[in-house]
Short mmCIF file of C-alpha atoms and ligand atoms in Angstrom, two decimals:
data_model
loop_
_atom_site.label_atom_id
_atom_site.label_comp_id
_atom_site.label_asym_id
_atom_site.label_seq_id
_atom_site.Cartn_x
_atom_site.Cartn_y
_atom_site.Cartn_z
CA MET N 252 -19.23 -19.72 -17.14
CA THR N 253 -21.05 -19.32 -14.10
CA LEU N 254 -19.24 -19.18 -10.93
CA SER N 255 -20.75 -21.50 -7.82
CA ARG N 256 -23.51 -19.62 -5.99
CA ILE N 257 -24.06 -18.19 -1.81
CA THR N 258 -26.42 -17.57 -0.57
CA LEU N 259 -26.34 -15.71 2.58
CA LYS N 260 -28.27 -15.91 5.64
CA ARG N 261 -31.40 -13.31 6.51
CA GLY N 262 -30.37 -9.90 7.65
CA ARG N 263 -25.90 -11.19 6.81
CA GLU N 264 -26.01 -8.81 3.67
CA LYS N 265 -25.31 -5.68 5.91
CA SER N 266 -21.07 -5.88 5.66
CA VAL N 267 -21.35 -6.84 1.79
CA LYS N 268 -23.44 -3.83 1.00
CA ASN N 269 -20.19 -1.74 3.20
CA ARG N 270 -17.81 -3.39 0.93
CA HIS N 271 -16.47 -5.15 3.47
CA PRO N 272 -13.87 -7.44 1.75
CA TRP N 273 -14.79 -10.95 4.90
CA LEU N 274 -17.16 -13.16 4.95
CA PHE N 275 -17.35 -15.32 7.31
CA SER N 276 -18.59 -19.02 7.05
CA GLY N 277 -20.77 -17.97 10.01
CA ALA N 278 -22.82 -15.71 7.59
CA ILE N 279 -24.20 -18.29 4.30
CA GLN N 280 -27.09 -20.15 4.64
CA ARG N 281 -26.14 -22.15 1.57
CA VAL N 282 -22.95 -22.73 -1.04
CA GLN N 283 -24.83 -24.21 -4.61
CA GLY N 284 -21.75 -25.59 -5.95
CA GLN N 285 -18.59 -27.27 -4.71
CA PRO N 286 -15.84 -24.34 -5.22
CA GLU N 287 -12.87 -25.34 -4.16
CA VAL N 288 -9.12 -23.41 -2.19
CA GLY N 289 -9.61 -19.98 -4.24
CA GLU N 290 -11.91 -20.42 -7.28
CA LEU N 291 -14.56 -17.52 -7.11
CA VAL N 292 -18.13 -17.17 -6.39
CA ASP N 293 -21.38 -15.06 -6.20
CA VAL N 294 -22.59 -14.07 -2.89
CA TYR N 295 -26.41 -13.51 -3.08
CA ASP N 296 -29.08 -11.61 -0.32
CA LYS N 297 -32.02 -14.41 0.92
CA GLN N 298 -33.38 -12.64 -1.87
CA ASN N 299 -31.40 -13.56 -4.49
CA ASN N 300 -30.29 -10.23 -5.42
CA PHE N 301 -25.85 -10.45 -6.18
CA LEU N 302 -24.60 -8.74 -4.18
CA ALA N 303 -20.88 -9.31 -4.30
CA ARG N 304 -17.96 -10.97 -6.31
CA GLY N 305 -15.20 -12.66 -4.45
CA ALA N 306 -12.28 -16.27 -3.68
CA TYR N 307 -13.85 -19.22 -1.65
CA ASN N 308 -12.20 -20.80 0.97
CA PRO N 309 -13.64 -23.93 2.42
CA ARG N 310 -11.09 -24.11 5.08
CA SER N 311 -10.95 -20.30 5.94
CA GLN N 312 -12.98 -19.04 9.10
CA ILE N 313 -12.73 -15.96 6.35
CA ARG N 314 -15.26 -17.80 3.59
CA ILE N 315 -15.01 -15.25 0.66
CA ARG N 316 -12.82 -12.53 -0.30
CA LEU N 317 -15.02 -9.89 -1.95
CA LEU N 318 -13.47 -8.58 -4.41
CA SER N 319 -16.05 -6.83 -6.80
CA TRP N 320 -19.53 -5.44 -5.83
CA GLN N 321 -19.98 -5.41 -10.30
CA VAL N 322 -22.04 -7.92 -11.41
CA ASP N 323 -19.79 -7.19 -14.21
CA GLN N 324 -16.38 -7.42 -13.38
CA GLN N 325 -14.50 -10.02 -14.79
CA ILE N 326 -12.18 -10.98 -12.12
CA ASP N 327 -8.72 -12.45 -14.85
CA SER N 328 -5.72 -11.29 -15.13
CA ASP N 329 -6.58 -7.96 -16.37
CA PHE N 330 -8.44 -7.27 -13.26
CA TRP N 331 -5.17 -8.60 -10.82
CA HIS N 332 -3.14 -6.43 -13.24
CA GLY N 333 -4.88 -3.42 -12.85
CA ARG N 334 -5.85 -3.89 -9.39
CA LEU N 335 -1.51 -3.73 -8.98
CA GLU N 336 -1.33 -0.96 -11.37
CA ARG N 337 -3.27 1.25 -9.27
CA ALA N 338 -1.76 0.59 -5.55
CA ILE N 339 1.89 1.18 -7.27
CA ALA N 340 0.81 4.80 -9.37
CA GLY N 341 -0.56 5.42 -6.14
CA ARG N 342 2.93 5.23 -4.52
CA GLN N 343 4.10 7.49 -6.96
CA THR N 344 3.65 10.63 -5.07
CA LEU N 345 4.32 9.34 -1.56
CA ILE N 346 7.32 9.10 -1.31
CA ASN N 347 10.64 10.43 -2.01
CA GLN N 348 12.81 8.22 -4.51
CA THR N 349 15.70 10.33 -4.14
CA ASP N 350 16.23 9.61 -0.66
CA THR N 351 13.97 6.28 0.15
CA ASN N 352 14.43 3.03 -2.18
CA ALA N 353 11.94 0.97 0.54
CA TYR N 354 8.29 1.33 0.33
CA ARG N 355 5.25 -0.75 0.40
CA LEU N 356 3.32 -0.86 -2.40
CA VAL N 357 0.68 -3.36 -2.23
CA HIS N 358 -0.82 -3.25 1.75
CA SER N 359 -3.38 -5.89 1.55
CA ASP N 360 -6.52 -5.16 1.28
CA GLY N 361 -6.16 -1.83 2.33
CA ASP N 362 -5.09 -1.37 -1.91
CA GLY N 363 -8.24 -3.97 -2.43
CA LEU N 364 -5.60 -6.96 -3.14
CA PRO N 365 -7.10 -9.55 -0.03
CA GLY N 366 -3.86 -10.90 1.61
CA LEU N 367 -1.38 -9.69 -0.95
CA ILE N 368 2.04 -8.05 0.07
CA VAL N 369 5.06 -5.80 -2.38
CA ASP N 370 7.58 -4.40 -0.65
CA GLN N 371 10.17 -3.45 -2.41
CA TYR N 372 13.63 -2.63 -1.15
CA ASP N 373 16.48 -0.72 -3.45
CA GLU N 374 16.45 -3.30 -6.95
CA TRP N 375 14.50 -6.40 -5.40
CA LEU N 376 10.46 -7.22 -4.50
CA VAL N 377 9.24 -9.14 -1.36
CA VAL N 378 6.79 -10.37 -1.30
CA GLN N 379 3.73 -12.23 0.71
CA PHE N 380 0.89 -14.45 -0.41
CA LEU N 381 -1.36 -14.50 3.10
CA SER N 382 -5.26 -15.37 1.23
CA ALA N 383 -5.59 -18.28 -1.32
CA ALA N 384 -7.48 -15.63 -2.81
CA VAL N 385 -4.17 -14.31 -4.27
CA GLU N 386 -2.18 -17.21 -3.45
CA VAL N 387 -4.42 -19.28 -6.60
CA HIS N 388 -2.99 -16.18 -8.80
CA LYS N 389 0.91 -15.99 -7.88
CA GLU N 390 1.70 -16.46 -12.18
CA THR N 391 -0.18 -14.15 -12.68
CA ILE N 392 0.52 -11.78 -10.32
CA VAL N 393 4.24 -11.74 -9.85
CA GLU N 394 4.52 -11.89 -14.31
CA SER N 395 2.13 -7.96 -13.80
CA LEU N 396 4.99 -6.68 -11.18
CA GLN N 397 7.99 -8.23 -13.20
CA GLN N 398 5.71 -6.44 -16.07
CA LEU N 399 5.32 -2.99 -13.83
CA LEU N 400 8.36 -2.54 -11.71
CA THR N 401 10.89 -4.66 -13.82
CA PRO N 402 12.71 -5.67 -10.87
CA ARG N 403 16.16 -8.01 -10.22
CA GLY N 404 14.20 -10.38 -8.38
CA ILE N 405 11.36 -11.17 -6.70
CA TYR N 406 11.19 -13.08 -3.34
CA GLU N 407 8.44 -15.14 -1.34
CA ARG N 408 8.25 -14.46 2.44
CA SER N 409 4.79 -16.44 3.35
CA ASP N 410 6.63 -18.06 5.61
CA THR N 411 3.53 -16.22 8.85
CA GLU N 412 1.71 -17.54 11.22
CA ALA N 413 -1.38 -15.96 9.19
CA ARG N 414 -0.85 -18.76 6.11
CA LYS N 415 -1.80 -21.49 9.08
CA LYS N 416 -5.66 -19.71 8.89
CA GLU N 417 -6.30 -20.29 5.28
CA ALA N 418 -4.44 -23.46 5.93
CA LEU N 419 -1.50 -22.90 3.26
CA PRO N 420 1.14 -24.18 3.63
CA GLN N 421 4.17 -21.95 4.49
CA THR N 422 6.36 -21.13 2.10
CA GLN N 423 9.62 -18.59 0.89
CA GLY N 424 12.34 -18.12 -1.21
CA LEU N 425 13.03 -16.60 -5.26
CA LEU N 426 10.00 -16.55 -7.31
CA VAL N 427 12.01 -15.41 -10.57
CA GLY N 428 14.78 -13.09 -11.35
CA GLU N 429 17.88 -13.14 -9.62
CA GLU N 430 18.74 -14.35 -5.86
CA PRO N 431 18.84 -11.08 -3.44
CA PRO N 432 22.04 -11.04 -1.50
CA GLU N 433 22.23 -11.92 1.82
CA GLN N 434 21.53 -7.91 2.97
CA ILE N 435 20.38 -5.68 0.99
CA THR N 436 21.46 -2.10 1.58
CA ILE N 437 18.48 -0.13 1.24
CA ALA N 438 18.16 4.15 1.55
CA GLU N 439 15.39 5.64 3.83
CA HIS N 440 15.38 9.54 4.11
CA GLY N 441 18.75 8.90 2.97
CA GLN N 442 19.56 6.71 5.74
CA SER N 443 21.49 3.64 4.81
CA PHE N 444 20.02 0.37 6.52
CA LEU N 445 21.36 -3.37 5.80
CA VAL N 446 17.73 -5.68 5.58
CA ASP N 447 17.82 -9.58 6.12
CA VAL N 448 15.03 -10.11 3.50
CA ARG N 449 15.31 -14.07 4.49
CA GLN N 450 15.47 -14.41 7.69
CA GLY N 451 14.15 -10.71 9.20
CA HIS N 452 10.66 -9.94 10.72
CA LYS N 453 8.13 -9.74 8.40
CA THR N 454 9.72 -8.95 5.08
CA GLY N 455 12.77 -8.20 6.85
CA PHE N 456 12.00 -4.40 7.66
CA TYR N 457 9.41 -2.43 10.24
CA LEU N 458 8.66 -0.22 6.76
CA ASP N 459 5.82 0.93 8.71
CA GLN N 460 7.52 2.92 11.02
CA ARG N 461 9.55 5.67 8.23
CA GLU N 462 7.58 8.66 8.91
CA ASN N 463 7.32 7.75 13.33
CA ARG N 464 11.68 6.75 13.11
CA ARG N 465 11.56 10.45 11.31
CA LYS N 466 9.50 12.58 13.83
CA VAL N 467 10.53 10.65 16.88
CA ALA N 468 13.86 11.83 16.09
CA LYS N 469 13.25 15.65 16.48
CA TYR N 470 12.73 15.17 20.37
CA ALA N 471 15.92 13.37 20.09
CA ALA N 472 19.11 15.92 19.74
CA GLY N 473 21.28 15.77 22.79
CA LYS N 474 19.52 13.30 24.73
CA ARG N 475 20.20 10.20 26.28
CA VAL N 476 17.18 7.62 25.06
CA LEU N 477 15.96 4.35 24.95
CA ASN N 478 15.25 2.86 22.52
CA ALA N 479 13.05 -0.44 23.85
CA PHE N 480 12.23 -3.43 21.15
CA SER N 481 14.80 -2.04 19.02
CA TYR N 482 14.74 -4.67 16.16
CA THR N 483 17.92 -4.00 13.61
CA GLY N 484 17.86 -0.07 15.05
CA GLY N 485 15.16 1.73 12.40
CA PHE N 486 14.40 4.48 15.60
CA ALA N 487 18.46 4.29 17.05
CA VAL N 488 20.32 5.31 13.55
CA SER N 489 17.68 8.29 13.47
CA ALA N 490 17.79 9.74 16.91
CA GLY N 491 21.60 8.98 16.63
CA HIS N 492 21.42 11.31 12.40
CA ALA N 493 19.61 13.66 15.34
CA GLY N 494 22.11 13.75 17.69
CA ALA N 495 21.17 12.18 20.55
CA SER N 496 23.64 11.98 23.21
CA HIS N 497 23.60 8.53 23.39
CA ILE N 498 21.03 5.37 22.85
CA THR N 499 20.24 2.31 25.10
CA ASN N 500 19.21 -0.08 22.91
CA LEU N 501 17.61 -2.56 24.46
CA ASP N 502 16.25 -5.91 22.68
CA SER N 503 15.30 -10.05 23.39
CA SER N 504 17.14 -11.13 20.08
CA ALA N 505 21.30 -11.11 19.84
CA ALA N 506 20.86 -11.44 16.64
CA VAL N 507 19.01 -8.85 15.75
CA LEU N 508 20.90 -6.00 17.88
CA GLU N 509 24.04 -6.75 15.85
CA LEU N 510 22.54 -6.03 13.12
CA ALA N 511 21.31 -2.47 14.38
CA ARG N 512 24.49 -2.10 15.95
CA GLN N 513 25.96 -2.66 12.08
CA ASN N 514 23.49 -0.30 10.84
CA VAL N 515 24.26 2.55 13.55
CA SER N 516 28.01 2.07 12.62
CA LEU N 517 27.10 2.21 8.46
CA ASN N 518 25.66 5.47 8.97
CA GLN N 519 27.90 7.45 12.57
CA PRO N 520 31.34 4.90 12.83
CA GLU N 521 32.14 7.61 15.54
CA ARG N 522 28.76 6.41 18.09
CA ASP N 523 29.53 4.35 20.82
CA ASP N 524 25.89 3.43 22.30
CA THR N 525 24.69 0.58 24.20
CA TYR N 526 23.19 -2.94 23.04
CA GLU N 527 21.99 -4.73 25.40
CA VAL N 528 19.88 -8.66 24.85
CA ALA N 529 16.89 -8.02 27.88
CA ASP N 530 13.74 -8.42 28.57
CA VAL N 531 12.17 -4.81 28.10
CA PHE N 532 9.61 -6.00 31.36
CA GLN N 533 12.52 -6.80 33.38
CA GLN N 534 15.26 -4.06 32.26
CA LEU N 535 12.69 -1.01 32.63
CA ARG N 536 11.79 -2.89 36.47
CA HIS N 537 15.71 -2.55 36.76
CA TYR N 538 16.28 0.77 35.50
CA GLN N 539 13.65 2.36 38.34
CA GLN N 540 14.96 0.29 40.89
CA THR N 541 18.75 1.22 39.95
CA GLU N 542 17.51 4.89 39.54
CA GLN N 543 18.45 5.14 35.61
CA THR N 544 16.49 7.96 33.12
CA PHE N 545 16.37 8.80 30.37
CA ASP N 546 15.39 11.73 28.91
CA LEU N 547 12.95 10.57 25.63
CA ILE N 548 11.73 6.80 25.69
CA ILE N 549 10.52 4.27 22.38
CA LEU N 550 8.09 1.40 22.80
CA ASP N 551 7.72 0.03 20.02
CA PRO N 552 7.08 -3.29 20.86
CA PRO N 553 5.42 -6.67 18.96
CA LYS N 554 1.70 -7.18 18.12
CA PHE N 555 0.59 -8.64 21.80
CA VAL N 556 -3.07 -8.76 20.74
CA HIS N 557 -3.83 -11.45 17.81
CA ASN N 558 -7.38 -11.88 18.66
CA ARG N 559 -10.02 -10.43 20.07
CA SER N 560 -9.30 -12.94 23.95
CA GLN N 561 -6.21 -10.94 24.16
CA ILE N 562 -7.09 -7.56 23.90
CA GLU N 563 -7.28 -7.74 28.77
CA LYS N 564 -3.94 -9.72 28.70
CA GLY N 565 -2.29 -7.98 25.54
CA ALA N 566 -3.19 -4.04 27.68
CA ARG N 567 -2.02 -4.76 30.85
CA GLY N 568 1.68 -5.87 28.79
CA TYR N 569 0.85 -2.68 27.34
CA LYS N 570 0.21 -0.87 30.75
CA ASP N 571 2.73 -1.89 32.71
CA ILE N 572 5.67 -1.09 30.11
CA ASN N 573 4.52 2.19 29.62
CA MET N 574 4.33 2.94 33.37
CA TRP N 575 7.78 2.03 34.07
CA ALA N 576 8.48 3.74 30.79
CA MET N 577 7.38 6.76 32.37
CA LYS N 578 8.29 6.20 35.76
CA ILE N 579 12.48 6.37 34.24
CA LEU N 580 11.04 9.50 32.38
CA GLU N 581 13.27 12.26 33.09
CA SER N 582 10.83 15.32 33.90
CA GLY N 583 9.80 16.63 30.42
CA GLY N 584 11.25 13.46 28.96
CA VAL N 585 9.56 12.20 25.65
CA LEU N 586 7.94 8.88 25.72
CA ALA N 587 7.04 7.81 22.23
CA SER N 588 4.50 4.79 22.76
CA PHE N 589 3.84 2.28 19.90
CA SER N 590 0.79 -0.46 19.17
CA CYS N 591 0.63 -2.28 16.20
CA SER N 592 -1.95 -4.70 17.62
CA GLY N 593 -5.14 -3.54 15.22
CA GLN N 594 -7.27 -4.98 17.88
CA VAL N 595 -6.06 -1.99 20.80
CA SER N 596 -8.17 1.01 19.19
CA ALA N 597 -6.72 4.63 19.34
CA ASP N 598 -9.46 5.11 21.87
CA LEU N 599 -8.43 2.25 24.20
CA PHE N 600 -4.61 2.72 23.57
CA GLN N 601 -5.41 6.15 25.02
CA LYS N 602 -6.76 4.76 27.88
CA ILE N 603 -4.11 2.39 28.08
CA LEU N 604 -1.68 5.04 28.96
CA PHE N 605 -4.42 7.35 30.85
CA GLY N 606 -3.90 4.48 33.60
CA ALA N 607 -0.26 4.10 33.29
CA ALA N 608 0.56 7.91 34.02
CA VAL N 609 -2.30 7.82 36.77
CA ASP N 610 -0.12 4.47 38.47
CA ALA N 611 3.61 5.97 38.04
CA GLY N 612 1.81 9.29 39.23
CA ARG N 613 3.15 11.40 36.19
CA GLU N 614 1.75 14.23 34.19
CA VAL N 615 1.79 13.43 30.96
CA GLN N 616 1.03 15.80 27.43
CA ILE N 617 0.25 13.69 24.55
CA ILE N 618 2.18 16.22 22.30
CA GLU N 619 1.96 13.85 18.86
CA ARG N 620 -0.34 11.02 17.95
CA LEU N 621 1.19 8.82 14.51
CA THR N 622 -0.05 5.88 12.00
CA GLN N 623 1.14 3.53 9.92
CA GLY N 624 3.30 5.55 7.47
CA SER N 625 1.10 6.47 3.64
CA ASP N 626 2.34 3.85 1.99
CA HIS N 627 0.50 1.71 4.30
CA PRO N 628 -3.04 2.65 3.20
CA ILE N 629 -6.65 2.21 4.92
CA SER N 630 -9.06 1.55 3.59
CA LEU N 631 -11.96 2.81 5.21
CA THR N 632 -14.35 -0.15 4.55
CA CYS N 633 -11.79 -2.53 6.00
CA PRO N 634 -11.06 -0.88 9.66
CA GLU N 635 -8.53 -4.19 9.87
CA SER N 636 -6.06 -2.49 7.54
CA ASP N 637 -5.20 0.57 10.34
CA TYR N 638 -3.54 -1.37 12.68
CA LEU N 639 -0.44 0.88 13.96
CA LYS N 640 -0.79 3.87 16.33
CA GLY N 641 1.77 6.34 18.66
CA LEU N 642 1.16 8.84 20.59
CA VAL N 643 4.26 10.51 21.90
CA CYS N 644 3.96 12.26 25.28
CA ARG N 645 5.89 15.06 27.29
CA VAL N 646 6.45 14.01 31.06
CA TRP N 647 6.15 15.77 33.91
N1 SAH I 977 11.57 -0.51 16.35
C1 SAH I 977 11.84 -1.51 15.62
C2 SAH I 977 10.27 -2.17 15.02
C3 SAH I 977 10.33 -3.62 16.64
S1 SAH I 977 10.17 -5.40 16.45
C4 SAH I 977 11.65 -0.53 14.46
O1 SAH I 977 11.38 0.00 14.02
O2 SAH I 977 12.10 -1.33 13.25
C5 SAH I 977 9.56 -5.16 17.95
C6 SAH I 977 10.85 -6.00 18.33
O3 SAH I 977 10.86 -7.14 19.43
C7 SAH I 977 11.79 -7.11 18.26
O4 SAH I 977 12.85 -6.89 17.26
C8 SAH I 977 11.91 -8.48 18.81
O5 SAH I 977 12.84 -9.43 18.90
C9 SAH I 977 11.14 -7.94 20.46
N2 SAH I 977 10.81 -7.93 21.05
C10 SAH I 977 9.64 -8.76 21.95
N3 SAH I 977 9.30 -9.52 22.97
C11 SAH I 977 10.48 -8.43 23.31
C12 SAH I 977 10.50 -8.57 24.44
N4 SAH I 977 10.09 -9.16 26.14
N5 SAH I 977 11.66 -7.97 25.19
C13 SAH I 977 13.24 -7.67 24.69
N6 SAH I 977 12.76 -7.47 23.25
C14 SAH I 977 11.31 -8.01 23.06
#
C-alpha cells in the first residue's frame, strides 16, 4: 500500500535527518492524500528523497511522529511488538527485582515509542497513550504487552492534559484482565508504598525519583528533614528508613499527605513526624520569620514550566523556593533541589540556584548532580526526553 506523501519545505529536513522524532506543522510544504488521525505517511525532502516514515495527526502541532528512517520498514504489529520487546529487555539488568517491583517499562520517545508510557506496579501495568500515533494501535500494543509480560491487568490512565494537544479525549479505565485493587502495594528498594493508580498523579507514583530517594536518604541520618512537595511520601519513607530524627512533610493536598502518613507508618509504625497542608512558597517564609531551621531540605516541586513562554516565570518560582530554603538551612546543611521542567536545562537550573544563593547570602557547593532513573532513558535524538534534574548542595 502506498502511503500519503508529505513534502517538507526547503531546508526543513535537518531535524528529520538528525532523527528527531517530532515533525512540526510549520515544516510541511505539501500533503498528497488525505491522511487521517494516526495514519502512516512517508516524508520526503524538496528533492524527492525519502527521509522517514511516521504517524500523522492533522489536529496536532506535532504533525508527524516519526517512527522509522528506513524505507523498507513496515509499521505493522511486528514493528510495535519489536519496539516493546526491546524496551522491556533494556530494563532487565537495570532493576533489582528482588527489592523493587515498580518501574517504567516504556518511556515514550526515550524508547522510540512516541507518546507511550507503560509502568509496572507489582502485577499490574498502568499505561498512557499520549499521541495519536500510539492511540490508533492501542489493541496491538495491549496484545503485545499481554504476550510479553502476562500482567494480571492493564489499566489505562490517559486522563491527562497532554491528550488535548493531540485532540484526543481524556479517558481512564481497565483495558484487559483484572481491576487493580484500590491501592497496589509496591516495593521500592525493599520499602513498601501504597499506590493509587486510579487517582494518583501520572500513573500513580513518581518512579523517576526512585534512585534519587535513595541518594538523598544518605544525608538524612539523625537529621531534621523538611520534605517539601511531599506527595505520597516517597522521600519521607527513604529518609525515615535512613534514620532521620524528624521529618516535616509539606503538600498543598490533604489527600496525598494522608497517603504519605500511611506509607511512612507501613514501614516505620513508630515514627512521629509532621504532615502539614501548606503552600510551600508561604510556609518557607513562615519558617524564616519564626526562626525554624532544618538540616536537610528536599524541594521536589511540580512542573513550573510547560512551554517556552513560561520559562521566565518558572525560573522565578524555582529561585524563590530555593532562596528561602537556603535561608532556613543550618550551616553545613544539605539542599536537594529538583526541577522536572524539560524546558529548564541543567545549565539554567544551576544558574537559578546560583542566583538564589547570592540573594540568600549563603555559600553553596554542589555535591551531587542527579537525573531521572535509568528506567526513564534519554534518547540522544530527542533531548526533550531528558527532563528531571537535581542538585544536591551543601549550604554554609
Ligand atoms: N517528591 C514526590 C513527588 C512530588 S510531586 C515523590 O517523590 O513522590 C509535587 C507535589 O507538590 C504534589 O503532591 C502537589 O500536590 C504538590 N504541590 C504543588 N504545588 C504546591 C504548593 N504550592 N505548595 C505545596 N505543595 C504543592
